[in-house]
PDB file of C-alpha atoms in Angstrom:
ATOM      1  CA  MET A  78      -0.079   0.009  -0.058  1.00  0.00           C
ATOM      2  CA  ALA A  79       1.635   3.432  -0.944  1.00  0.00           C
ATOM      3  CA  PHE A  80       2.176   5.457   1.948  1.00  0.00           C
ATOM      4  CA  GLU A  81       0.289   8.454  -0.121  1.00  0.00           C
ATOM      5  CA  GLN A  82      -2.636   6.407   0.356  1.00  0.00           C
ATOM      6  CA  LEU A  83      -2.431   6.035   4.279  1.00  0.00           C
ATOM      7  CA  GLU A  84      -1.374   9.658   4.491  1.00  0.00           C
ATOM      8  CA  ALA A  85      -4.579  10.960   2.988  1.00  0.00           C
ATOM      9  CA  GLU A  86      -7.551  11.566   5.176  1.00  0.00           C
ATOM     10  CA  ALA A  87      -9.959  10.412   2.247  1.00  0.00           C
ATOM     11  CA  PHE A  88      -8.712   6.839   2.610  1.00  0.00           C
ATOM     12  CA  TRP A  89      -9.677   6.815   6.216  1.00  0.00           C
ATOM     13  CA  ARG A  90     -13.004   8.346   5.595  1.00  0.00           C
ATOM     14  CA  ASP A  91     -13.766   5.794   3.172  1.00  0.00           C
ATOM     15  CA  LEU A  92     -12.514   2.816   5.425  1.00  0.00           C
ATOM     16  CA  ALA A  93     -14.917   3.821   8.290  1.00  0.00           C
ATOM     17  CA  PRO A  94     -17.629   5.954   7.166  1.00  0.00           C
ATOM     18  CA  GLY A  95     -19.097   7.892  10.206  1.00  0.00           C
ATOM     19  CA  LEU A  96     -16.221   8.011  12.377  1.00  0.00           C
ATOM     20  CA  THR A  97     -14.111  10.916  12.952  1.00  0.00           C
ATOM     21  CA  ILE A  98     -10.350  11.649  12.000  1.00  0.00           C
ATOM     22  CA  GLN A  99      -9.966  15.532  12.843  1.00  0.00           C
ATOM     23  CA  PRO A 100     -10.671  16.345  16.577  1.00  0.00           C
ATOM     24  CA  GLY A 101     -13.920  17.957  17.589  1.00  0.00           C
ATOM     25  CA  SER A 102     -14.487  20.367  20.270  1.00  0.00           C
ATOM     26  CA  ALA A 103     -14.689  17.670  23.082  1.00  0.00           C
ATOM     27  CA  PRO A 104     -14.612  14.169  23.172  1.00  0.00           C
ATOM     28  CA  ALA A 105     -18.144  12.606  23.352  1.00  0.00           C
ATOM     29  CA  GLY A 106     -19.772  11.207  26.504  1.00  0.00           C
ATOM     30  CA  PRO A 107     -19.472  11.579  30.138  1.00  0.00           C
ATOM     31  CA  MET A 108     -16.273  11.132  32.081  1.00  0.00           C
ATOM     32  CA  LEU A 109     -16.259   8.522  34.801  1.00  0.00           C
ATOM     33  CA  GLN A 110     -16.183  10.250  38.226  1.00  0.00           C
ATOM     34  CA  PRO A 111     -15.411   8.141  41.278  1.00  0.00           C
ATOM     35  CA  ASP A 112     -16.724   9.442  44.433  1.00  0.00           C
ATOM     36  CA  ALA A 113     -14.768   9.205  47.651  1.00  0.00           C
ATOM     37  CA  ALA A 114     -15.709   5.653  48.560  1.00  0.00           C
ATOM     38  CA  GLY A 115     -15.201   4.480  45.069  1.00  0.00           C
ATOM     39  CA  SER A 116     -11.862   6.123  45.230  1.00  0.00           C
ATOM     40  CA  ALA A 117     -10.660   4.678  48.522  1.00  0.00           C
ATOM     41  CA  GLU A 118     -11.972   1.155  47.499  1.00  0.00           C
ATOM     42  CA  MET A 119      -9.832   1.395  44.328  1.00  0.00           C
ATOM     43  CA  LEU A 120      -6.771   2.388  45.767  1.00  0.00           C
ATOM     44  CA  GLU A 121      -7.070  -0.479  48.257  1.00  0.00           C
ATOM     45  CA  VAL A 122      -7.020  -2.836  45.626  1.00  0.00           C
ATOM     46  CA  PHE A 123      -4.454  -1.037  43.421  1.00  0.00           C
ATOM     47  CA  ASP A 124      -2.026  -0.715  46.055  1.00  0.00           C
ATOM     48  CA  ARG A 125      -2.075  -4.457  47.228  1.00  0.00           C
ATOM     49  CA  GLU A 126      -2.714  -5.889  43.640  1.00  0.00           C
ATOM     50  CA  GLY A 127      -0.759  -3.406  41.625  1.00  0.00           C
ATOM     51  CA  TYR A 128      -3.691  -3.657  38.915  1.00  0.00           C
ATOM     52  CA  ILE A 129      -7.359  -3.511  38.953  1.00  0.00           C
ATOM     53  CA  ARG A 130     -10.346  -4.579  36.684  1.00  0.00           C
ATOM     54  CA  LEU A 131     -12.989  -2.266  36.594  1.00  0.00           C
ATOM     55  CA  PRO A 132     -16.233  -3.784  35.283  1.00  0.00           C
ATOM     56  CA  ARG A 133     -18.851  -2.231  32.832  1.00  0.00           C
ATOM     57  CA  THR A 134     -16.735   1.273  32.938  1.00  0.00           C
ATOM     58  CA  GLN A 135     -17.145   1.545  29.215  1.00  0.00           C
ATOM     59  CA  GLU A 136     -20.104   1.848  26.999  1.00  0.00           C
ATOM     60  CA  ARG A 137     -20.449  -1.479  25.331  1.00  0.00           C
ATOM     61  CA  GLU A 138     -21.973  -0.165  22.175  1.00  0.00           C
ATOM     62  CA  GLN A 139     -19.071   2.151  21.795  1.00  0.00           C
ATOM     63  CA  ILE A 140     -16.748  -0.619  22.168  1.00  0.00           C
ATOM     64  CA  ALA A 141     -18.640  -2.877  19.678  1.00  0.00           C
ATOM     65  CA  ARG A 142     -18.095  -0.399  17.238  1.00  0.00           C
ATOM     66  CA  LEU A 143     -14.374  -0.191  17.913  1.00  0.00           C
ATOM     67  CA  ALA A 144     -14.098  -3.764  17.625  1.00  0.00           C
ATOM     68  CA  ASN A 145     -15.644  -3.388  14.154  1.00  0.00           C
ATOM     69  CA  LEU A 146     -13.239  -0.650  13.539  1.00  0.00           C
ATOM     70  CA  VAL A 147     -10.191  -2.963  14.543  1.00  0.00           C
ATOM     71  CA  ASN A 148     -11.441  -5.806  12.151  1.00  0.00           C
ATOM     72  CA  GLY A 149     -11.929  -3.401   9.357  1.00  0.00           C
ATOM     73  CA  VAL A 150      -8.288  -1.845   9.684  1.00  0.00           C
ATOM     74  CA  ARG A 151      -6.892  -5.434   9.736  1.00  0.00           C
ATOM     75  CA  ALA A 152      -9.184  -6.564   6.783  1.00  0.00           C
ATOM     76  CA  ALA A 153      -7.117  -3.602   4.836  1.00  0.00           C
ATOM     77  CA  SER A 154      -4.138  -5.554   5.548  1.00  0.00           C
ATOM     78  CA  LEU A 155      -2.999  -2.862   8.113  1.00  0.00           C
ATOM     79  CA  PRO A 156      -1.982  -2.976  11.765  1.00  0.00           C
ATOM     80  CA  PRO A 157      -4.813  -2.541  14.075  1.00  0.00           C
ATOM     81  CA  VAL A 158      -2.828   0.052  15.482  1.00  0.00           C
ATOM     82  CA  PHE A 159      -3.614   2.509  12.690  1.00  0.00           C
ATOM     83  CA  ALA A 160      -7.073   2.462  14.119  1.00  0.00           C
ATOM     84  CA  PHE A 161      -5.758   5.093  16.545  1.00  0.00           C
ATOM     85  CA  VAL A 162      -6.197   7.405  13.654  1.00  0.00           C
ATOM     86  CA  TYR A 163      -9.961   8.030  14.718  1.00  0.00           C
ATOM     87  CA  GLU A 164     -11.045   9.989  17.391  1.00  0.00           C
ATOM     88  CA  GLU A 165     -13.495   7.387  18.694  1.00  0.00           C
ATOM     89  CA  MET A 166     -10.385   5.018  19.889  1.00  0.00           C
ATOM     90  CA  TRP A 167      -9.166   7.737  22.155  1.00  0.00           C
ATOM     91  CA  ARG A 168     -12.626   8.595  23.915  1.00  0.00           C
ATOM     92  CA  PRO A 169     -12.708   5.376  25.975  1.00  0.00           C
ATOM     93  CA  PHE A 170      -9.485   6.505  27.654  1.00  0.00           C
ATOM     94  CA  TRP A 171     -10.718   9.926  27.937  1.00  0.00           C
ATOM     95  CA  ARG A 172     -13.516   8.798  29.828  1.00  0.00           C
ATOM     96  CA  LEU A 173     -11.289   7.148  32.526  1.00  0.00           C
ATOM     97  CA  GLY A 174      -9.144  10.408  33.169  1.00  0.00           C
ATOM     98  CA  PRO A 175     -10.369  10.800  36.534  1.00  0.00           C
ATOM     99  CA  VAL A 176      -9.737   7.381  37.848  1.00  0.00           C
ATOM    100  CA  VAL A 177      -6.368   7.551  36.491  1.00  0.00           C
ATOM    101  CA  ASP A 178      -5.824  10.704  38.553  1.00  0.00           C
ATOM    102  CA  CYS A 179      -7.064   8.755  41.666  1.00  0.00           C
ATOM    103  CA  LEU A 180      -4.696   6.086  41.017  1.00  0.00           C
ATOM    104  CA  LEU A 181      -1.936   8.229  40.269  1.00  0.00           C
ATOM    105  CA  ARG A 182      -2.789  10.443  43.226  1.00  0.00           C
ATOM    106  CA  GLY A 183      -2.378  13.348  40.818  1.00  0.00           C
ATOM    107  CA  PRO A 184      -3.041  14.952  37.609  1.00  0.00           C
ATOM    108  CA  HIS A 185      -1.954  12.641  34.704  1.00  0.00           C
ATOM    109  CA  ALA A 186      -0.705  13.310  31.024  1.00  0.00           C
ATOM    110  CA  ILE A 187      -0.843  10.670  28.358  1.00  0.00           C
ATOM    111  CA  MET A 188       2.275   9.308  27.034  1.00  0.00           C
ATOM    112  CA  PRO A 189       3.069   8.459  23.358  1.00  0.00           C
ATOM    113  CA  ASP A 190       2.665   4.656  23.922  1.00  0.00           C
ATOM    114  CA  LEU A 191      -0.213   2.813  22.712  1.00  0.00           C
ATOM    115  CA  TRP A 192      -1.121  -0.372  20.582  1.00  0.00           C
ATOM    116  CA  ALA A 193      -3.925  -2.350  19.582  1.00  0.00           C
ATOM    117  CA  TRP A 194      -4.166  -6.078  19.120  1.00  0.00           C
ATOM    118  CA  HIS A 195      -6.228  -8.803  17.202  1.00  0.00           C
ATOM    119  CA  VAL A 196      -4.986 -12.069  18.702  1.00  0.00           C
ATOM    120  CA  ASP A 197      -6.107 -14.946  16.345  1.00  0.00           C
ATOM    121  CA  PRO A 198      -6.852 -18.382  17.708  1.00  0.00           C
ATOM    122  CA  ALA A 199      -7.013 -19.884  14.360  1.00  0.00           C
ATOM    123  CA  LYS A 200      -3.269 -18.965  13.749  1.00  0.00           C
ATOM    124  CA  GLY A 201      -2.373 -20.241  17.488  1.00  0.00           C
ATOM    125  CA  GLU A 202      -1.504 -16.620  18.254  1.00  0.00           C
ATOM    126  CA  ALA A 203      -0.554 -15.092  21.394  1.00  0.00           C
ATOM    127  CA  GLY A 204      -0.384 -11.767  23.449  1.00  0.00           C
ATOM    128  CA  TRP A 205       3.005  -9.898  24.357  1.00  0.00           C
ATOM    129  CA  GLU A 206       5.556 -12.108  26.270  1.00  0.00           C
ATOM    130  CA  PRO A 207       5.964 -11.385  30.167  1.00  0.00           C
ATOM    131  CA  HIS A 208       7.365  -8.001  30.400  1.00  0.00           C
ATOM    132  CA  ARG A 209       7.247  -4.988  32.757  1.00  0.00           C
ATOM    133  CA  ASP A 210       6.235  -1.798  30.939  1.00  0.00           C
ATOM    134  CA  ARG A 211       9.142   0.054  33.120  1.00  0.00           C
ATOM    135  CA  SER A 212      10.739  -1.159  36.144  1.00  0.00           C
ATOM    136  CA  LYS A 213      11.232   0.586  39.635  1.00  0.00           C
ATOM    137  CA  PHE A 214      12.092   3.937  38.379  1.00  0.00           C
ATOM    138  CA  ALA A 215       8.238   4.389  37.537  1.00  0.00           C
ATOM    139  CA  LEU A 216       7.775   3.763  41.467  1.00  0.00           C
ATOM    140  CA  TYR A 217       8.209   6.326  44.169  1.00  0.00           C
ATOM    141  CA  PRO A 218       9.941   4.907  47.182  1.00  0.00           C
ATOM    142  CA  ASP A 219       6.896   3.748  49.185  1.00  0.00           C
ATOM    143  CA  LEU A 220       5.983   2.028  45.794  1.00  0.00           C
ATOM    144  CA  ARG A 221       3.219   4.309  44.634  1.00  0.00           C
ATOM    145  CA  PRO A 222       3.345   4.388  40.703  1.00  0.00           C
ATOM    146  CA  LYS A 223       4.392   7.250  38.832  1.00  0.00           C
ATOM    147  CA  ALA A 224       2.704   5.630  35.557  1.00  0.00           C
ATOM    148  CA  VAL A 225       0.163   3.135  34.618  1.00  0.00           C
ATOM    149  CA  SER A 226      -0.996   1.227  31.648  1.00  0.00           C
ATOM    150  CA  MET A 227      -4.961   1.097  30.570  1.00  0.00           C
ATOM    151  CA  TRP A 228      -5.932  -1.954  28.707  1.00  0.00           C
ATOM    152  CA  ILE A 229      -9.273  -1.995  27.289  1.00  0.00           C
ATOM    153  CA  PRO A 230     -10.724  -5.374  25.664  1.00  0.00           C
ATOM    154  CA  LEU A 231     -12.919  -4.951  22.826  1.00  0.00           C
ATOM    155  CA  THR A 232     -14.160  -8.532  22.643  1.00  0.00           C
ATOM    156  CA  ASP A 233     -14.304 -11.029  25.623  1.00  0.00           C
ATOM    157  CA  ALA A 234     -10.924 -11.952  26.698  1.00  0.00           C
ATOM    158  CA  THR A 235     -10.660 -15.470  27.854  1.00  0.00           C
ATOM    159  CA  PRO A 236      -7.839 -17.972  28.817  1.00  0.00           C
ATOM    160  CA  LEU A 237      -8.696 -19.626  25.409  1.00  0.00           C
ATOM    161  CA  ASN A 238      -8.019 -16.389  23.467  1.00  0.00           C
ATOM    162  CA  GLY A 239      -5.264 -14.736  25.216  1.00  0.00           C
ATOM    163  CA  CYS A 240      -6.702 -12.821  28.372  1.00  0.00           C
ATOM    164  CA  MET A 241      -4.018 -11.128  30.559  1.00  0.00           C
ATOM    165  CA  TYR A 242      -2.090 -12.687  33.092  1.00  0.00           C
ATOM    166  CA  VAL A 243      -0.209 -11.035  35.879  1.00  0.00           C
ATOM    167  CA  VAL A 244       1.737 -11.794  39.083  1.00  0.00           C
ATOM    168  CA  PRO A 245       0.165  -9.592  41.786  1.00  0.00           C
ATOM    169  CA  LYS A 246       2.373  -6.808  43.244  1.00  0.00           C
ATOM    170  CA  HIS A 247       2.229  -8.537  46.799  1.00  0.00           C
ATOM    171  CA  LEU A 248       3.260 -12.053  45.325  1.00  0.00           C
ATOM    172  CA  ASP A 249       5.869 -10.624  43.210  1.00  0.00           C
ATOM    173  CA  GLN A 250       9.338 -11.273  44.682  1.00  0.00           C
ATOM    174  CA  ASP A 251      11.093  -8.896  42.349  1.00  0.00           C
ATOM    175  CA  TYR A 252       8.486  -5.900  42.211  1.00  0.00           C
ATOM    176  CA  ARG A 253      10.750  -3.657  44.580  1.00  0.00           C
ATOM    177  CA  GLU A 254      13.612  -4.308  42.507  1.00  0.00           C
ATOM    178  CA  ASN A 255      14.934  -3.153  39.125  1.00  0.00           C
ATOM    179  CA  ALA A 256      13.793  -6.842  38.016  1.00  0.00           C
ATOM    180  CA  PRO A 257      13.952  -8.406  34.363  1.00  0.00           C
ATOM    181  CA  ASN A 258      10.951  -9.624  32.517  1.00  0.00           C
ATOM    182  CA  SER A 259      11.124 -12.875  34.169  1.00  0.00           C
ATOM    183  CA  ILE A 260       8.723 -14.932  36.586  1.00  0.00           C
ATOM    184  CA  ARG A 261      10.131 -16.155  39.971  1.00  0.00           C
ATOM    185  CA  GLY A 262       8.094 -17.927  42.475  1.00  0.00           C
ATOM    186  CA  SER A 263       5.224 -20.278  42.675  1.00  0.00           C
ATOM    187  CA  PRO A 264       3.037 -20.956  39.299  1.00  0.00           C
ATOM    188  CA  ALA A 265       0.218 -21.012  41.751  1.00  0.00           C
ATOM    189  CA  ASP A 266       1.052 -16.977  42.156  1.00  0.00           C
ATOM    190  CA  VAL A 267      -0.053 -16.313  38.344  1.00  0.00           C
ATOM    191  CA  ARG A 268      -3.245 -14.867  37.989  1.00  0.00           C
ATOM    192  CA  ALA A 269      -5.660 -14.938  34.882  1.00  0.00           C
ATOM    193  CA  VAL A 270      -7.394 -11.734  34.408  1.00  0.00           C
ATOM    194  CA  PRO A 271     -10.664 -12.414  32.026  1.00  0.00           C
ATOM    195  CA  ALA A 272     -12.341  -9.309  30.774  1.00  0.00           C
ATOM    196  CA  ALA A 273     -15.657  -8.458  28.845  1.00  0.00           C
ATOM    197  CA  PRO A 274     -16.298  -5.650  26.453  1.00  0.00           C
ATOM    198  CA  GLY A 275     -16.951  -2.801  28.669  1.00  0.00           C
ATOM    199  CA  ASP A 276     -14.450  -3.789  31.335  1.00  0.00           C
ATOM    200  CA  THR A 277     -11.076  -1.573  31.674  1.00  0.00           C
ATOM    201  CA  LEU A 278      -7.897  -3.084  33.137  1.00  0.00           C
ATOM    202  CA  ILE A 279      -5.377  -0.573  34.711  1.00  0.00           C
ATOM    203  CA  TRP A 280      -1.867  -1.812  36.064  1.00  0.00           C
ATOM    204  CA  THR A 281       1.167  -0.329  37.113  1.00  0.00           C
ATOM    205  CA  GLN A 282       4.090  -0.129  35.022  1.00  0.00           C
ATOM    206  CA  THR A 283       6.277  -2.171  36.855  1.00  0.00           C
ATOM    207  CA  LEU A 284       3.772  -5.049  37.206  1.00  0.00           C
ATOM    208  CA  ILE A 285       4.748  -8.188  35.280  1.00  0.00           C
ATOM    209  CA  HIS A 286       2.005  -9.141  32.547  1.00  0.00           C
ATOM    210  CA  TRP A 287       1.504 -10.818  29.409  1.00  0.00           C
ATOM    211  CA  GLY A 288      -1.159 -11.962  27.171  1.00  0.00           C
ATOM    212  CA  GLY A 289      -1.873 -15.902  26.980  1.00  0.00           C
ATOM    213  CA  ARG A 290      -1.479 -18.224  24.083  1.00  0.00           C
ATOM    214  CA  THR A 291      -4.770 -18.826  22.299  1.00  0.00           C
ATOM    215  CA  SER A 292      -6.687 -22.223  21.663  1.00  0.00           C
ATOM    216  CA  VAL A 293      -8.465 -23.297  18.802  1.00  0.00           C
ATOM    217  CA  MET A 294     -11.419 -24.049  21.289  1.00  0.00           C
ATOM    218  CA  ALA A 295     -11.781 -20.213  21.428  1.00  0.00           C
ATOM    219  CA  SER A 296     -14.896 -18.942  20.380  1.00  0.00           C
ATOM    220  CA  GLY A 297     -13.188 -15.906  18.539  1.00  0.00           C
ATOM    221  CA  PRO A 298     -10.246 -13.602  18.547  1.00  0.00           C
ATOM    222  CA  ARG A 299      -9.102 -11.357  21.300  1.00  0.00           C
ATOM    223  CA  LEU A 300      -9.478  -7.733  20.194  1.00  0.00           C
ATOM    224  CA  SER A 301      -7.878  -5.026  22.646  1.00  0.00           C
ATOM    225  CA  MET A 302      -6.047  -1.542  22.745  1.00  0.00           C
ATOM    226  CA  SER A 303      -4.071   0.202  25.251  1.00  0.00           C
ATOM    227  CA  VAL A 304      -2.711   3.626  26.011  1.00  0.00           C
ATOM    228  CA  GLU A 305      -0.109   4.670  29.056  1.00  0.00           C
ATOM    229  CA  PHE A 306      -0.280   7.359  31.241  1.00  0.00           C
ATOM    230  CA  GLN A 307       2.108   9.206  33.923  1.00  0.00           C
ATOM    231  CA  ARG A 308       1.961  11.835  36.401  1.00  0.00           C
ATOM    232  CA  ALA A 309       2.100  15.206  34.785  1.00  0.00           C
ATOM    233  CA  ASP A 310       4.538  16.718  37.367  1.00  0.00           C
ATOM    234  CA  GLU A 311       7.121  14.132  36.404  1.00  0.00           C
ATOM    235  CA  PRO A 312       9.832  14.239  33.691  1.00  0.00           C
ATOM    236  CA  ALA A 313       8.179  12.858  30.333  1.00  0.00           C
ATOM    237  CA  PHE A 314       9.233   8.884  30.556  1.00  0.00           C
ATOM    238  CA  SER A 315       9.117   8.420  26.679  1.00  0.00           C
ATOM    239  CA  GLY A 316      10.592  11.899  25.616  1.00  0.00           C
ATOM    240  CA  PHE A 317       7.378  14.112  25.629  1.00  0.00           C
ATOM    241  CA  PHE A 318       3.739  13.780  26.687  1.00  0.00           C
ATOM    242  CA  ILE A 319       0.489  14.840  25.713  1.00  0.00           C
ATOM    243  CA  ARG A 320      -2.166  17.000  28.269  1.00  0.00           C
ATOM    244  CA  PRO A 321      -5.288  15.460  28.554  1.00  0.00           C
ATOM    245  CA  ALA A 322      -7.274  18.439  26.954  1.00  0.00           C
ATOM    246  CA  GLN A 323      -4.964  18.469  24.070  1.00  0.00           C
ATOM    247  CA  PRO A 324      -6.640  17.864  20.787  1.00  0.00           C
ATOM    248  CA  LEU A 325      -4.735  15.527  18.169  1.00  0.00           C
ATOM    249  CA  THR A 326      -4.401  16.507  14.738  1.00  0.00           C
ATOM    250  CA  PHE A 327      -4.562  13.814  11.936  1.00  0.00           C
ATOM    251  CA  GLU A 328      -0.868  14.296  11.545  1.00  0.00           C
ATOM    252  CA  GLN A 329      -0.171  14.044  15.163  1.00  0.00           C
ATOM    253  CA  LYS A 330      -2.026  10.742  15.392  1.00  0.00           C
ATOM    254  CA  LEU A 331       0.086   9.291  12.281  1.00  0.00           C
ATOM    255  CA  ALA A 332       3.126  10.286  13.974  1.00  0.00           C
ATOM    256  CA  LEU A 333       2.124   8.576  17.326  1.00  0.00           C
ATOM    257  CA  ILE A 334       1.552   5.449  15.261  1.00  0.00           C
ATOM    258  CA  GLY A 335       4.633   5.763  13.801  1.00  0.00           C
ATOM    259  CA  TYR A 336       6.270   6.007  16.933  1.00  0.00           C
ATOM    260  CA  ALA A 337       4.541   3.089  18.288  1.00  0.00           C
ATOM    261  CA  ILE A 338       5.612   0.787  15.454  1.00  0.00           C
ATOM    262  CA  VAL A 339       8.960   1.750  16.099  1.00  0.00           C
ATOM    263  CA  LYS A 340       8.879   1.394  19.837  1.00  0.00           C
ATOM    264  CA  TYR A 341       7.256  -1.879  19.641  1.00  0.00           C
ATOM    265  CA  LYS A 342       8.975  -3.879  17.019  1.00  0.00           C
ATOM    266  CA  HIS A 343      10.417  -6.222  19.366  1.00  0.00           C
ATOM    267  CA  PHE A 344       7.173  -7.233  20.458  1.00  0.00           C
ATOM    268  CA  ALA A 345       5.227  -6.790  17.089  1.00  0.00           C
ATOM    269  CA  PRO A 346       7.659  -7.070  14.154  1.00  0.00           C
ATOM    270  CA  LEU A 347       5.770  -5.861  10.788  1.00  0.00           C
ATOM    271  CA  ASP A 348       6.793  -6.201   7.367  1.00  0.00           C
ATOM    272  CA  ALA A 349       9.401  -4.065   5.565  1.00  0.00           C
ATOM    273  CA  GLU A 350       6.589  -1.653   4.112  1.00  0.00           C
ATOM    274  CA  MET A 351       5.324  -0.838   7.420  1.00  0.00           C
ATOM    275  CA  THR A 352       8.390  -0.710   9.264  1.00  0.00           C
ATOM    276  CA  GLU A 353       9.485   1.910   6.746  1.00  0.00           C
ATOM    277  CA  PHE A 354       6.317   3.765   7.367  1.00  0.00           C
ATOM    278  CA  GLY A 355       6.492   3.650  11.055  1.00  0.00           C
ATOM    279  CA  GLU A 356      10.197   4.995  10.639  1.00  0.00           C
ATOM    280  CA  ARG A 357       9.077   7.793   8.487  1.00  0.00           C
ATOM    281  CA  TRP A 358       6.530   9.022  10.952  1.00  0.00           C
ATOM    282  CA  HIS A 359       8.417   8.320  13.957  1.00  0.00           C
ATOM    283  CA  GLY A 360      10.754  10.934  12.376  1.00  0.00           C
ATOM    284  CA  ARG A 361       8.197  13.494  12.198  1.00  0.00           C
ATOM    285  CA  VAL A 362       7.284  13.560  15.862  1.00  0.00           C
ATOM    286  CA  PRO A 363       9.361  16.472  16.592  1.00  0.00           C
ATOM    287  CA  GLU A 364       7.708  18.428  13.735  1.00  0.00           C
ATOM    288  CA  ALA A 365       4.087  17.386  14.703  1.00  0.00           C
ATOM    289  CA  PHE A 366       4.564  17.995  18.217  1.00  0.00           C
ATOM    290  CA  GLY A 367       6.456  21.282  17.787  1.00  0.00           C
ATOM    291  CA  MET A 368       9.986  19.901  19.642  1.00  0.00           C
ATOM    292  CA  GLN A 369      13.341  20.214  18.847  1.00  0.00           C
ATOM    293  CA  ARG A 370      14.073  16.512  19.195  1.00  0.00           C
ATOM    294  CA  ILE A 371      12.844  13.327  21.185  1.00  0.00           C
ATOM    295  CA  ALA A 372      14.612  10.274  22.888  1.00  0.00           C
ATOM    296  CA  GLU A 373      14.679   7.137  21.194  1.00  0.00           C
ATOM    297  CA  PRO A 374      11.836   4.970  22.328  1.00  0.00           C
TER     298      PRO A 374
END
């Protein structure tokens, strides 16, 4: 596929009629505002486990629309991450901004770290291997997180189609250390985290986690998407960050997609054409966001 095609708004309008490419005045839908009791309950779980599953925190009709979008992008022979060219992909993350502020105990910023998955049982695919998004430098001395990852399933995520697995914080012998992406301790400490469309998973960036191997017994593929967040008063972990109220232009979203393709090439290697596209737009990040330079992902 020619770069000119991917860089033309008309291509994306034709691919998903009715979806939005250029930013509007504000994302649609209400934000989820936890009350004092809900905040305290979330923090109790999050501080102990290092992750939390928030059931029914997304609008299922909107999530089903995004699942169709990811399927459409994949049917066009493109990596699912290109779905982030549409405004609708960003709105579920914006919706939970107040929850992120609660878990970070302060205002958040959006990191340029995003991805979308289509994990296919028919091909025996698996999610990404065990890893920590960042190690202990993403923690304060008292183990409060400076950064979190938000992962949203667009279809049912089950043990048969590659749901998330974690070692909870309080069972992880290496959580306090600058640990490698390895798992120590008893296999019984590993926890599967099934999730349904409409649920949201959030974890600290020091939590070890991975996507399971699929089975032919699965009823369908696992589709999901993720964006990462950090405290806005900390230096940018990924070279720069985006303020929550900052609208993203079409060109900025292409630059973020290029950035992600380059950053995650060790997890999700793509063919030469897509790799070249990623490098091309990764190189445009400074121009797109008005910066002098950017650190390598």
